[in-house]
Amino acid sequence: MRMYDIIEKKRDGKELTKYEIDYFIKEYCEDKIPDYQVSALLMAIYFNGLSKEELFNLTFAMRDSSKKIDLSDIKIPGKYIVDKHSTGGVGDKVTLIVLPIIAALGVGVCKMSGKGLGFTGGTADKLESIEGYDINIPIKNALKQVQEIGLCLISQSNEIAIADKKLYALRDTTATVESMDLIASSIMSKKLACGVDKILLDVTVGSGAFMKNLEDAKLLAKKMIEIGEAANVETKAVITSMSEPLGRNVGNALEIKEVISFLLADEESIMSDEFRDLREVVLEIAAQMISMSGVCTDIEQNKRDIIRVILSGEAYEKFLELVKAQKGKVEKVYLDWLHKDMYLPVTKDKVTFFKEIHAQSSGYIVSIDSKSIGEALVCLGGGRRTKEDSIDYSVGFEFSKKVGDKVEEGDVILTVLYNDKQNFEEAFEYIENAIYIDNIDDELGEKLKLKPHVLDILGVDDIHE
Ligand code: URA
């Protein structure tokens, strides 16, 4: 069999056999096929898509490209092991908040996360912005950690989901990320390789997501739910909005700081506007995961419990345990009268310059284009242009205003943190076109502020309608 023939067949819109797909995945993982040929095949898949059969075969070949995790040692009788995955976004730090929360509520998770892809950030990069955090621990140690503290957060490695690791990096630099079939197989192959009982997907939609409209987001969700069904793993999807960046911070270390402020919030701030969008998404995803795990199926009760473990500090303690267990450096600082001496993770890089971006006119912020903000982060060095690029963890954006906020001309909308003036100039071109202010009436402004971020929830019943 020749890779050339496989590329040609897919280029001409024909269906690949299981044998051909298995061959390409196996040979690529063994470095017997060069990146340029695989890039060509990925582009052919991007344009022609995959049939259902091809999608299942590709996902299962990728899942089987390395060993599967055996979770039997961490399984609790009568409970299910649930994993989560987001299709990606800008400012998406949901995993880092949800995992400690559910672990504090007795739901253990061993999660594998990826690096930033295209203009979207990656949980693995965010964690690596913490000095010393070891994302590449062996599976054996990861499972021991779940037994001891209830959670671990590791990266795709050569031990697990190797096909996804290689394809993911290649897609990132060959403009082949935004293919529904490649996204579905990437996500589901690594989730299934983790040996979990159930999967919760956060399928994002909007300019800062790979799916730009609700219809496509639902289709992607359905494809992944079908793969889950074929693999006998119950899969659910929460569709969430990514039309503006999620939360107030974009950038690796900055997002870790936002995670910490969320987990340390008091009663007033957790319910405040500051966390409006993040809170809605976190509550839904965490509540659904707790329900799927069998710990408690009452979603509203779960949401109350989530707030309880945030306010009690238990969720933050779990986050800290995670960082410490994976060798992340923490230091004791005096935070404020409420939290007194706190241990906080130490971030790696330091930032040199700050620049405030001001409103050019008065009115309401109608939109903040999250893709442009994601691209601007890449310009600052906070994301990768090629798979070999290293990252500047310290750069990013702090938003003082969000969509639906009223501004006067000259108000600060966001602050840019950067280390290189040339990079800032490049990023600025994206930023200045990303924010749209209009003189709309107060009622419409309020509506924009209150628009929901959780747009739909789909399960296996929805794909058989
Ligand atoms: N997340 C993944 O893991 N893979 C993709 O292809 C896109 C988002």
JSON list of N, CA and C in Angstrom, two decimals, residues 354-420:
[
{"chain": "A", "resi": 354, "resn": "PHE", "atom": "N", "xyz": [2.74, 47.35, 29.80]},
{"chain": "A", "resi": 354, "resn": "PHE", "atom": "CA", "xyz": [1.28, 47.34, 29.93]},
{"chain": "A", "resi": 354, "resn": "PHE", "atom": "C", "xyz": [0.73, 48.47, 29.05]},
{"chain": "A", "resi": 355, "resn": "LYS", "atom": "N", "xyz": [-0.34, 48.23, 28.33]},
{"chain": "A", "resi": 355, "resn": "LYS", "atom": "CA", "xyz": [-0.90, 49.32, 27.52]},
{"chain": "A", "resi": 355, "resn": "LYS", "atom": "C", "xyz": [-2.42, 49.25, 27.63]},
{"chain": "A", "resi": 356, "resn": "GLU", "atom": "N", "xyz": [-3.00, 50.37, 28.02]},
{"chain": "A", "resi": 356, "resn": "GLU", "atom": "CA", "xyz": [-4.47, 50.40, 28.12]},
{"chain": "A", "resi": 356, "resn": "GLU", "atom": "C", "xyz": [-5.07, 50.72, 26.76]},
{"chain": "A", "resi": 357, "resn": "ILE", "atom": "N", "xyz": [-6.15, 50.05, 26.43]},
{"chain": "A", "resi": 357, "resn": "ILE", "atom": "CA", "xyz": [-6.86, 50.34, 25.18]},
{"chain": "A", "resi": 357, "resn": "ILE", "atom": "C", "xyz": [-8.18, 51.03, 25.57]},
{"chain": "A", "resi": 358, "resn": "HIS", "atom": "N", "xyz": [-8.40, 52.21, 24.99]},
{"chain": "A", "resi": 358, "resn": "HIS", "atom": "CA", "xyz": [-9.54, 53.04, 25.41]},
{"chain": "A", "resi": 358, "resn": "HIS", "atom": "C", "xyz": [-10.67, 53.00, 24.40]},
{"chain": "A", "resi": 359, "resn": "ALA", "atom": "N", "xyz": [-11.89, 53.28, 24.91]},
{"chain": "A", "resi": 359, "resn": "ALA", "atom": "CA", "xyz": [-13.06, 53.35, 24.01]},
{"chain": "A", "resi": 359, "resn": "ALA", "atom": "C", "xyz": [-12.90, 54.57, 23.11]},
{"chain": "A", "resi": 360, "resn": "GLN", "atom": "N", "xyz": [-13.15, 54.37, 21.82]},
{"chain": "A", "resi": 360, "resn": "GLN", "atom": "CA", "xyz": [-13.00, 55.47, 20.85]},
{"chain": "A", "resi": 360, "resn": "GLN", "atom": "C", "xyz": [-14.26, 56.33, 20.80]},
{"chain": "A", "resi": 361, "resn": "SER", "atom": "N", "xyz": [-15.37, 55.78, 21.35]},
{"chain": "A", "resi": 361, "resn": "SER", "atom": "CA", "xyz": [-16.62, 56.55, 21.36]},
{"chain": "A", "resi": 361, "resn": "SER", "atom": "C", "xyz": [-17.46, 56.08, 22.55]},
{"chain": "A", "resi": 362, "resn": "SER", "atom": "N", "xyz": [-18.54, 56.79, 22.83]},
{"chain": "A", "resi": 362, "resn": "SER", "atom": "CA", "xyz": [-19.42, 56.37, 23.93]},
{"chain": "A", "resi": 362, "resn": "SER", "atom": "C", "xyz": [-20.53, 55.48, 23.37]},
{"chain": "A", "resi": 363, "resn": "GLY", "atom": "N", "xyz": [-21.07, 54.64, 24.23]},
{"chain": "A", "resi": 363, "resn": "GLY", "atom": "CA", "xyz": [-22.16, 53.75, 23.81]},
{"chain": "A", "resi": 363, "resn": "GLY", "atom": "C", "xyz": [-22.07, 52.43, 24.55]},
{"chain": "A", "resi": 364, "resn": "TYR", "atom": "N", "xyz": [-22.62, 51.39, 23.95]},
{"chain": "A", "resi": 364, "resn": "TYR", "atom": "CA", "xyz": [-22.52, 50.05, 24.53]},
{"chain": "A", "resi": 364, "resn": "TYR", "atom": "C", "xyz": [-21.53, 49.20, 23.74]},
{"chain": "A", "resi": 365, "resn": "ILE", "atom": "N", "xyz": [-20.84, 48.32, 24.43]},
{"chain": "A", "resi": 365, "resn": "ILE", "atom": "CA", "xyz": [-19.99, 47.37, 23.71]},
{"chain": "A", "resi": 365, "resn": "ILE", "atom": "C", "xyz": [-20.93, 46.31, 23.13]},
{"chain": "A", "resi": 366, "resn": "VAL", "atom": "N", "xyz": [-20.98, 46.27, 21.81]},
{"chain": "A", "resi": 366, "resn": "VAL", "atom": "CA", "xyz": [-21.91, 45.36, 21.14]},
{"chain": "A", "resi": 366, "resn": "VAL", "atom": "C", "xyz": [-21.22, 44.02, 20.85]},
{"chain": "A", "resi": 367, "resn": "SER", "atom": "N", "xyz": [-19.94, 44.07, 20.51]},
{"chain": "A", "resi": 367, "resn": "SER", "atom": "CA", "xyz": [-19.25, 42.80, 20.30]},
{"chain": "A", "resi": 367, "resn": "SER", "atom": "C", "xyz": [-17.74, 42.95, 20.56]},
{"chain": "A", "resi": 368, "resn": "ILE", "atom": "N", "xyz": [-17.16, 41.83, 20.98]},
{"chain": "A", "resi": 368, "resn": "ILE", "atom": "CA", "xyz": [-15.69, 41.73, 21.09]},
{"chain": "A", "resi": 368, "resn": "ILE", "atom": "C", "xyz": [-15.34, 40.45, 20.35]},
{"chain": "A", "resi": 369, "resn": "ASP", "atom": "N", "xyz": [-14.74, 40.61, 19.19]},
{"chain": "A", "resi": 369, "resn": "ASP", "atom": "CA", "xyz": [-14.51, 39.45, 18.34]},
{"chain": "A", "resi": 369, "resn": "ASP", "atom": "C", "xyz": [-13.43, 38.55, 18.92]},
{"chain": "A", "resi": 370, "resn": "SER", "atom": "N", "xyz": [-13.84, 37.37, 19.38]},
{"chain": "A", "resi": 370, "resn": "SER", "atom": "CA", "xyz": [-12.87, 36.57, 20.13]},
{"chain": "A", "resi": 370, "resn": "SER", "atom": "C", "xyz": [-11.79, 35.96, 19.23]},
{"chain": "A", "resi": 371, "resn": "LYS", "atom": "N", "xyz": [-12.11, 35.73, 17.95]},
{"chain": "A", "resi": 371, "resn": "LYS", "atom": "CA", "xyz": [-11.05, 35.17, 17.08]},
{"chain": "A", "resi": 371, "resn": "LYS", "atom": "C", "xyz": [-9.92, 36.20, 16.95]},
{"chain": "A", "resi": 372, "resn": "SER", "atom": "N", "xyz": [-10.29, 37.48, 16.77]},
{"chain": "A", "resi": 372, "resn": "SER", "atom": "CA", "xyz": [-9.25, 38.52, 16.64]},
{"chain": "A", "resi": 372, "resn": "SER", "atom": "C", "xyz": [-8.41, 38.59, 17.91]},
{"chain": "A", "resi": 373, "resn": "ILE", "atom": "N", "xyz": [-9.06, 38.43, 19.06]},
{"chain": "A", "resi": 373, "resn": "ILE", "atom": "CA", "xyz": [-8.31, 38.48, 20.33]},
{"chain": "A", "resi": 373, "resn": "ILE", "atom": "C", "xyz": [-7.37, 37.27, 20.42]},
{"chain": "A", "resi": 374, "resn": "GLY", "atom": "N", "xyz": [-7.86, 36.11, 19.97]},
{"chain": "A", "resi": 374, "resn": "GLY", "atom": "CA", "xyz": [-7.01, 34.91, 19.95]},
{"chain": "A", "resi": 374, "resn": "GLY", "atom": "C", "xyz": [-5.82, 35.11, 19.02]},
{"chain": "A", "resi": 375, "resn": "GLU", "atom": "N", "xyz": [-6.07, 35.70, 17.84]},
{"chain": "A", "resi": 375, "resn": "GLU", "atom": "CA", "xyz": [-4.98, 35.95, 16.89]},
{"chain": "A", "resi": 375, "resn": "GLU", "atom": "C", "xyz": [-3.99, 36.96, 17.48]},
{"chain": "A", "resi": 376, "resn": "ALA", "atom": "N", "xyz": [-4.54, 37.97, 18.18]},
{"chain": "A", "resi": 376, "resn": "ALA", "atom": "CA", "xyz": [-3.68, 38.99, 18.78]},
{"chain": "A", "resi": 376, "resn": "ALA", "atom": "C", "xyz": [-2.77, 38.36, 19.83]},
{"chain": "A", "resi": 377, "resn": "LEU", "atom": "N", "xyz": [-3.30, 37.38, 20.56]},
{"chain": "A", "resi": 377, "resn": "LEU", "atom": "CA", "xyz": [-2.48, 36.69, 21.57]},
{"chain": "A", "resi": 377, "resn": "LEU", "atom": "C", "xyz": [-1.31, 35.96, 20.90]},
{"chain": "A", "resi": 378, "resn": "VAL", "atom": "N", "xyz": [-1.61, 35.33, 19.75]},
{"chain": "A", "resi": 378, "resn": "VAL", "atom": "CA", "xyz": [-0.54, 34.64, 19.02]},
{"chain": "A", "resi": 378, "resn": "VAL", "atom": "C", "xyz": [0.53, 35.66, 18.62]},
{"chain": "A", "resi": 379, "resn": "CYS", "atom": "N", "xyz": [0.10, 36.86, 18.14]},
{"chain": "A", "resi": 379, "resn": "CYS", "atom": "CA", "xyz": [1.07, 37.92, 17.77]},
{"chain": "A", "resi": 379, "resn": "CYS", "atom": "C", "xyz": [1.96, 38.30, 18.95]},
{"chain": "A", "resi": 380, "resn": "LEU", "atom": "N", "xyz": [1.38, 38.35, 20.14]},
{"chain": "A", "resi": 380, "resn": "LEU", "atom": "CA", "xyz": [2.17, 38.73, 21.32]},
{"chain": "A", "resi": 380, "resn": "LEU", "atom": "C", "xyz": [3.15, 37.64, 21.74]},
{"chain": "A", "resi": 381, "resn": "GLY", "atom": "N", "xyz": [2.96, 36.42, 21.18]},
{"chain": "A", "resi": 381, "resn": "GLY", "atom": "CA", "xyz": [3.84, 35.30, 21.54]},
{"chain": "A", "resi": 381, "resn": "GLY", "atom": "C", "xyz": [3.18, 34.36, 22.54]},
{"chain": "A", "resi": 382, "resn": "GLY", "atom": "N", "xyz": [1.89, 34.59, 22.82]},
{"chain": "A", "resi": 382, "resn": "GLY", "atom": "CA", "xyz": [1.16, 33.74, 23.79]},
{"chain": "A", "resi": 382, "resn": "GLY", "atom": "C", "xyz": [0.59, 32.48, 23.16]},
{"chain": "A", "resi": 383, "resn": "GLY", "atom": "N", "xyz": [0.74, 32.32, 21.83]},
{"chain": "A", "resi": 383, "resn": "GLY", "atom": "CA", "xyz": [0.30, 31.10, 21.13]},
{"chain": "A", "resi": 383, "resn": "GLY", "atom": "C", "xyz": [1.35, 30.75, 20.09]},
{"chain": "A", "resi": 384, "resn": "ARG", "atom": "N", "xyz": [1.15, 29.62, 19.40]},
{"chain": "A", "resi": 384, "resn": "ARG", "atom": "CA", "xyz": [2.19, 29.17, 18.45]},
{"chain": "A", "resi": 384, "resn": "ARG", "atom": "C", "xyz": [1.82, 29.44, 17.00]},
{"chain": "A", "resi": 385, "resn": "ARG", "atom": "N", "xyz": [2.84, 29.78, 16.20]},
{"chain": "A", "resi": 385, "resn": "ARG", "atom": "CA", "xyz": [2.65, 29.87, 14.75]},
{"chain": "A", "resi": 385, "resn": "ARG", "atom": "C", "xyz": [3.13, 28.59, 14.09]},
{"chain": "A", "resi": 386, "resn": "THR", "atom": "N", "xyz": [4.17, 27.97, 14.65]},
{"chain": "A", "resi": 386, "resn": "THR", "atom": "CA", "xyz": [4.60, 26.66, 14.14]},
{"chain": "A", "resi": 386, "resn": "THR", "atom": "C", "xyz": [4.67, 25.73, 15.35]},
{"chain": "A", "resi": 387, "resn": "LYS", "atom": "N", "xyz": [4.65, 24.42, 15.08]},
{"chain": "A", "resi": 387, "resn": "LYS", "atom": "CA", "xyz": [4.55, 23.51, 16.22]},
{"chain": "A", "resi": 387, "resn": "LYS", "atom": "C", "xyz": [5.79, 23.52, 17.10]},
{"chain": "A", "resi": 388, "resn": "GLU", "atom": "N", "xyz": [6.90, 24.06, 16.58]},
{"chain": "A", "resi": 388, "resn": "GLU", "atom": "CA", "xyz": [8.13, 24.11, 17.39]},
{"chain": "A", "resi": 388, "resn": "GLU", "atom": "C", "xyz": [8.20, 25.38, 18.24]},
{"chain": "A", "resi": 389, "resn": "ASP", "atom": "N", "xyz": [7.32, 26.36, 18.00]},
{"chain": "A", "resi": 389, "resn": "ASP", "atom": "CA", "xyz": [7.40, 27.65, 18.71]},
{"chain": "A", "resi": 389, "resn": "ASP", "atom": "C", "xyz": [7.31, 27.47, 20.22]},
{"chain": "A", "resi": 390, "resn": "SER", "atom": "N", "xyz": [8.11, 28.28, 20.93]},
{"chain": "A", "resi": 390, "resn": "SER", "atom": "CA", "xyz": [7.90, 28.29, 22.38]},
{"chain": "A", "resi": 390, "resn": "SER", "atom": "C", "xyz": [6.94, 29.44, 22.69]},
{"chain": "A", "resi": 391, "resn": "ILE", "atom": "N", "xyz": [6.44, 29.45, 23.92]},
{"chain": "A", "resi": 391, "resn": "ILE", "atom": "CA", "xyz": [5.37, 30.38, 24.27]},
{"chain": "A", "resi": 391, "resn": "ILE", "atom": "C", "xyz": [5.85, 31.38, 25.31]},
{"chain": "A", "resi": 392, "resn": "ASP", "atom": "N", "xyz": [5.38, 32.60, 25.18]},
{"chain": "A", "resi": 392, "resn": "ASP", "atom": "CA", "xyz": [5.58, 33.58, 26.25]},
{"chain": "A", "resi": 392, "resn": "ASP", "atom": "C", "xyz": [4.32, 33.52, 27.12]},
{"chain": "A", "resi": 393, "resn": "TYR", "atom": "N", "xyz": [4.47, 32.92, 28.28]},
{"chain": "A", "resi": 393, "resn": "TYR", "atom": "CA", "xyz": [3.30, 32.66, 29.13]},
{"chain": "A", "resi": 393, "resn": "TYR", "atom": "C", "xyz": [2.71, 33.92, 29.76]},
{"chain": "A", "resi": 394, "resn": "SER", "atom": "N", "xyz": [3.53, 34.98, 29.81]},
{"chain": "A", "resi": 394, "resn": "SER", "atom": "CA", "xyz": [3.10, 36.13, 30.61]},
{"chain": "A", "resi": 394, "resn": "SER", "atom": "C", "xyz": [2.21, 37.11, 29.87]},
{"chain": "A", "resi": 395, "resn": "VAL", "atom": "N", "xyz": [2.18, 37.03, 28.54]},
{"chain": "A", "resi": 395, "resn": "VAL", "atom": "CA", "xyz": [1.47, 38.06, 27.77]},
{"chain": "A", "resi": 395, "resn": "VAL", "atom": "C", "xyz": [-0.04, 37.77, 27.70]},
{"chain": "A", "resi": 396, "resn": "GLY", "atom": "N", "xyz": [-0.79, 38.82, 27.37]},
{"chain": "A", "resi": 396, "resn": "GLY", "atom": "CA", "xyz": [-2.23, 38.60, 27.22]},
{"chain": "A", "resi": 396, "resn": "GLY", "atom": "C", "xyz": [-3.05, 39.86, 27.42]},
{"chain": "A", "resi": 397, "resn": "PHE", "atom": "N", "xyz": [-4.32, 39.66, 27.71]},
{"chain": "A", "resi": 397, "resn": "PHE", "atom": "CA", "xyz": [-5.28, 40.77, 27.80]},
{"chain": "A", "resi": 397, "resn": "PHE", "atom": "C", "xyz": [-6.14, 40.64, 29.05]},
{"chain": "A", "resi": 398, "resn": "GLU", "atom": "N", "xyz": [-6.32, 41.79, 29.70]},
{"chain": "A", "resi": 398, "resn": "GLU", "atom": "CA", "xyz": [-7.24, 41.83, 30.86]},
{"chain": "A", "resi": 398, "resn": "GLU", "atom": "C", "xyz": [-8.38, 42.76, 30.45]},
{"chain": "A", "resi": 399, "resn": "PHE", "atom": "N", "xyz": [-9.58, 42.22, 30.40]},
{"chain": "A", "resi": 399, "resn": "PHE", "atom": "CA", "xyz": [-10.73, 43.04, 29.97]},
{"chain": "A", "resi": 399, "resn": "PHE", "atom": "C", "xyz": [-11.39, 43.71, 31.18]},
{"chain": "A", "resi": 400, "resn": "SER", "atom": "N", "xyz": [-11.52, 45.05, 31.10]},
{"chain": "A", "resi": 400, "resn": "SER", "atom": "CA", "xyz": [-12.25, 45.76, 32.15]},
{"chain": "A", "resi": 400, "resn": "SER", "atom": "C", "xyz": [-13.73, 45.84, 31.76]},
{"chain": "A", "resi": 401, "resn": "LYS", "atom": "N", "xyz": [-14.01, 45.73, 30.47]},
{"chain": "A", "resi": 401, "resn": "LYS", "atom": "CA", "xyz": [-15.39, 45.81, 29.97]},
{"chain": "A", "resi": 401, "resn": "LYS", "atom": "C", "xyz": [-15.69, 44.59, 29.12]},
{"chain": "A", "resi": 402, "resn": "LYS", "atom": "N", "xyz": [-16.97, 44.22, 29.12]},
{"chain": "A", "resi": 402, "resn": "LYS", "atom": "CA", "xyz": [-17.41, 43.07, 28.33]},
{"chain": "A", "resi": 402, "resn": "LYS", "atom": "C", "xyz": [-18.61, 43.49, 27.49]},
{"chain": "A", "resi": 403, "resn": "VAL", "atom": "N", "xyz": [-19.07, 42.59, 26.64]},
{"chain": "A", "resi": 403, "resn": "VAL", "atom": "CA", "xyz": [-20.24, 42.89, 25.80]},
{"chain": "A", "resi": 403, "resn": "VAL", "atom": "C", "xyz": [-21.44, 43.24, 26.70]},
{"chain": "A", "resi": 404, "resn": "GLY", "atom": "N", "xyz": [-22.14, 44.32, 26.33]},
{"chain": "A", "resi": 404, "resn": "GLY", "atom": "CA", "xyz": [-23.31, 44.75, 27.10]},
{"chain": "A", "resi": 404, "resn": "GLY", "atom": "C", "xyz": [-22.95, 45.83, 28.12]},
{"chain": "A", "resi": 405, "resn": "ASP", "atom": "N", "xyz": [-21.66, 46.14, 28.28]},
{"chain": "A", "resi": 405, "resn": "ASP", "atom": "CA", "xyz": [-21.26, 47.20, 29.21]},
{"chain": "A", "resi": 405, "resn": "ASP", "atom": "C", "xyz": [-21.37, 48.56, 28.51]},
{"chain": "A", "resi": 406, "resn": "LYS", "atom": "N", "xyz": [-21.80, 49.57, 29.30]},
{"chain": "A", "resi": 406, "resn": "LYS", "atom": "CA", "xyz": [-21.89, 50.93, 28.79]},
{"chain": "A", "resi": 406, "resn": "LYS", "atom": "C", "xyz": [-20.53, 51.59, 28.98]},
{"chain": "A", "resi": 407, "resn": "VAL", "atom": "N", "xyz": [-20.05, 52.30, 27.96]},
{"chain": "A", "resi": 407, "resn": "VAL", "atom": "CA", "xyz": [-18.75, 52.98, 28.11]},
{"chain": "A", "resi": 407, "resn": "VAL", "atom": "C", "xyz": [-18.84, 54.43, 27.66]},
{"chain": "A", "resi": 408, "resn": "GLU", "atom": "N", "xyz": [-18.00, 55.25, 28.27]},
{"chain": "A", "resi": 408, "resn": "GLU", "atom": "CA", "xyz": [-17.82, 56.64, 27.81]},
{"chain": "A", "resi": 408, "resn": "GLU", "atom": "C", "xyz": [-16.54, 56.67, 26.98]},
{"chain": "A", "resi": 409, "resn": "GLU", "atom": "N", "xyz": [-16.48, 57.58, 26.03]},
{"chain": "A", "resi": 409, "resn": "GLU", "atom": "CA", "xyz": [-15.26, 57.72, 25.24]},
{"chain": "A", "resi": 409, "resn": "GLU", "atom": "C", "xyz": [-14.06, 57.87, 26.19]},
{"chain": "A", "resi": 410, "resn": "GLY", "atom": "N", "xyz": [-13.02, 57.13, 25.94]},
{"chain": "A", "resi": 410, "resn": "GLY", "atom": "CA", "xyz": [-11.81, 57.23, 26.78]},
{"chain": "A", "resi": 410, "resn": "GLY", "atom": "C", "xyz": [-11.75, 56.20, 27.90]},
{"chain": "A", "resi": 411, "resn": "ASP", "atom": "N", "xyz": [-12.87, 55.52, 28.20]},
{"chain": "A", "resi": 411, "resn": "ASP", "atom": "CA", "xyz": [-12.83, 54.47, 29.24]},
{"chain": "A", "resi": 411, "resn": "ASP", "atom": "C", "xyz": [-11.88, 53.34, 28.83]},
{"chain": "A", "resi": 412, "resn": "VAL", "atom": "N", "xyz": [-11.25, 52.74, 29.83]},
{"chain": "A", "resi": 412, "resn": "VAL", "atom": "CA", "xyz": [-10.38, 51.60, 29.51]},
{"chain": "A", "resi": 412, "resn": "VAL", "atom": "C", "xyz": [-11.25, 50.37, 29.23]},
{"chain": "A", "resi": 413, "resn": "ILE", "atom": "N", "xyz": [-11.01, 49.75, 28.08]},
{"chain": "A", "resi": 413, "resn": "ILE", "atom": "CA", "xyz": [-11.76, 48.52, 27.76]},
{"chain": "A", "resi": 413, "resn": "ILE", "atom": "C", "xyz": [-10.91, 47.30, 28.12]},
{"chain": "A", "resi": 414, "resn": "LEU", "atom": "N", "xyz": [-9.64, 47.38, 27.79]},
{"chain": "A", "resi": 414, "resn": "LEU", "atom": "CA", "xyz": [-8.77, 46.27, 28.15]},
{"chain": "A", "resi": 414, "resn": "LEU", "atom": "C", "xyz": [-7.33, 46.76, 28.32]},
{"chain": "A", "resi": 415, "resn": "THR", "atom": "N", "xyz": [-6.55, 45.95, 29.00]},
{"chain": "A", "resi": 415, "resn": "THR", "atom": "CA", "xyz": [-5.12, 46.24, 29.15]},
{"chain": "A", "resi": 415, "resn": "THR", "atom": "C", "xyz": [-4.35, 45.12, 28.47]},
{"chain": "A", "resi": 416, "resn": "VAL", "atom": "N", "xyz": [-3.36, 45.53, 27.66]},
{"chain": "A", "resi": 416, "resn": "VAL", "atom": "CA", "xyz": [-2.53, 44.54, 26.96]},
{"chain": "A", "resi": 416, "resn": "VAL", "atom": "C", "xyz": [-1.23, 44.38, 27.75]},
{"chain": "A", "resi": 417, "resn": "LEU", "atom": "N", "xyz": [-0.84, 43.15, 28.02]},
{"chain": "A", "resi": 417, "resn": "LEU", "atom": "CA", "xyz": [0.43, 42.86, 28.70]},
{"chain": "A", "resi": 417, "resn": "LEU", "atom": "C", "xyz": [1.35, 42.26, 27.66]},
{"chain": "A", "resi": 418, "resn": "TYR", "atom": "N", "xyz": [2.54, 42.84, 27.46]},
{"chain": "A", "resi": 418, "resn": "TYR", "atom": "CA", "xyz": [3.42, 42.35, 26.39]},
{"chain": "A", "resi": 418, "resn": "TYR", "atom": "C", "xyz": [4.89, 42.56, 26.73]},
{"chain": "A", "resi": 419, "resn": "ASN", "atom": "N", "xyz": [5.73, 41.92, 25.94]},
{"chain": "A", "resi": 419, "resn": "ASN", "atom": "CA", "xyz": [7.17, 42.01, 26.19]},
{"chain": "A", "resi": 419, "resn": "ASN", "atom": "C", "xyz": [7.94, 42.55, 25.00]},
{"chain": "A", "resi": 420, "resn": "ASP", "atom": "N", "xyz": [7.29, 42.68, 23.85]},
{"chain": "A", "resi": 420, "resn": "ASP", "atom": "CA", "xyz": [8.01, 43.05, 22.65]},
{"chain": "A", "resi": 420, "resn": "ASP", "atom": "C", "xyz": [7.17, 44.07, 21.89]}
]
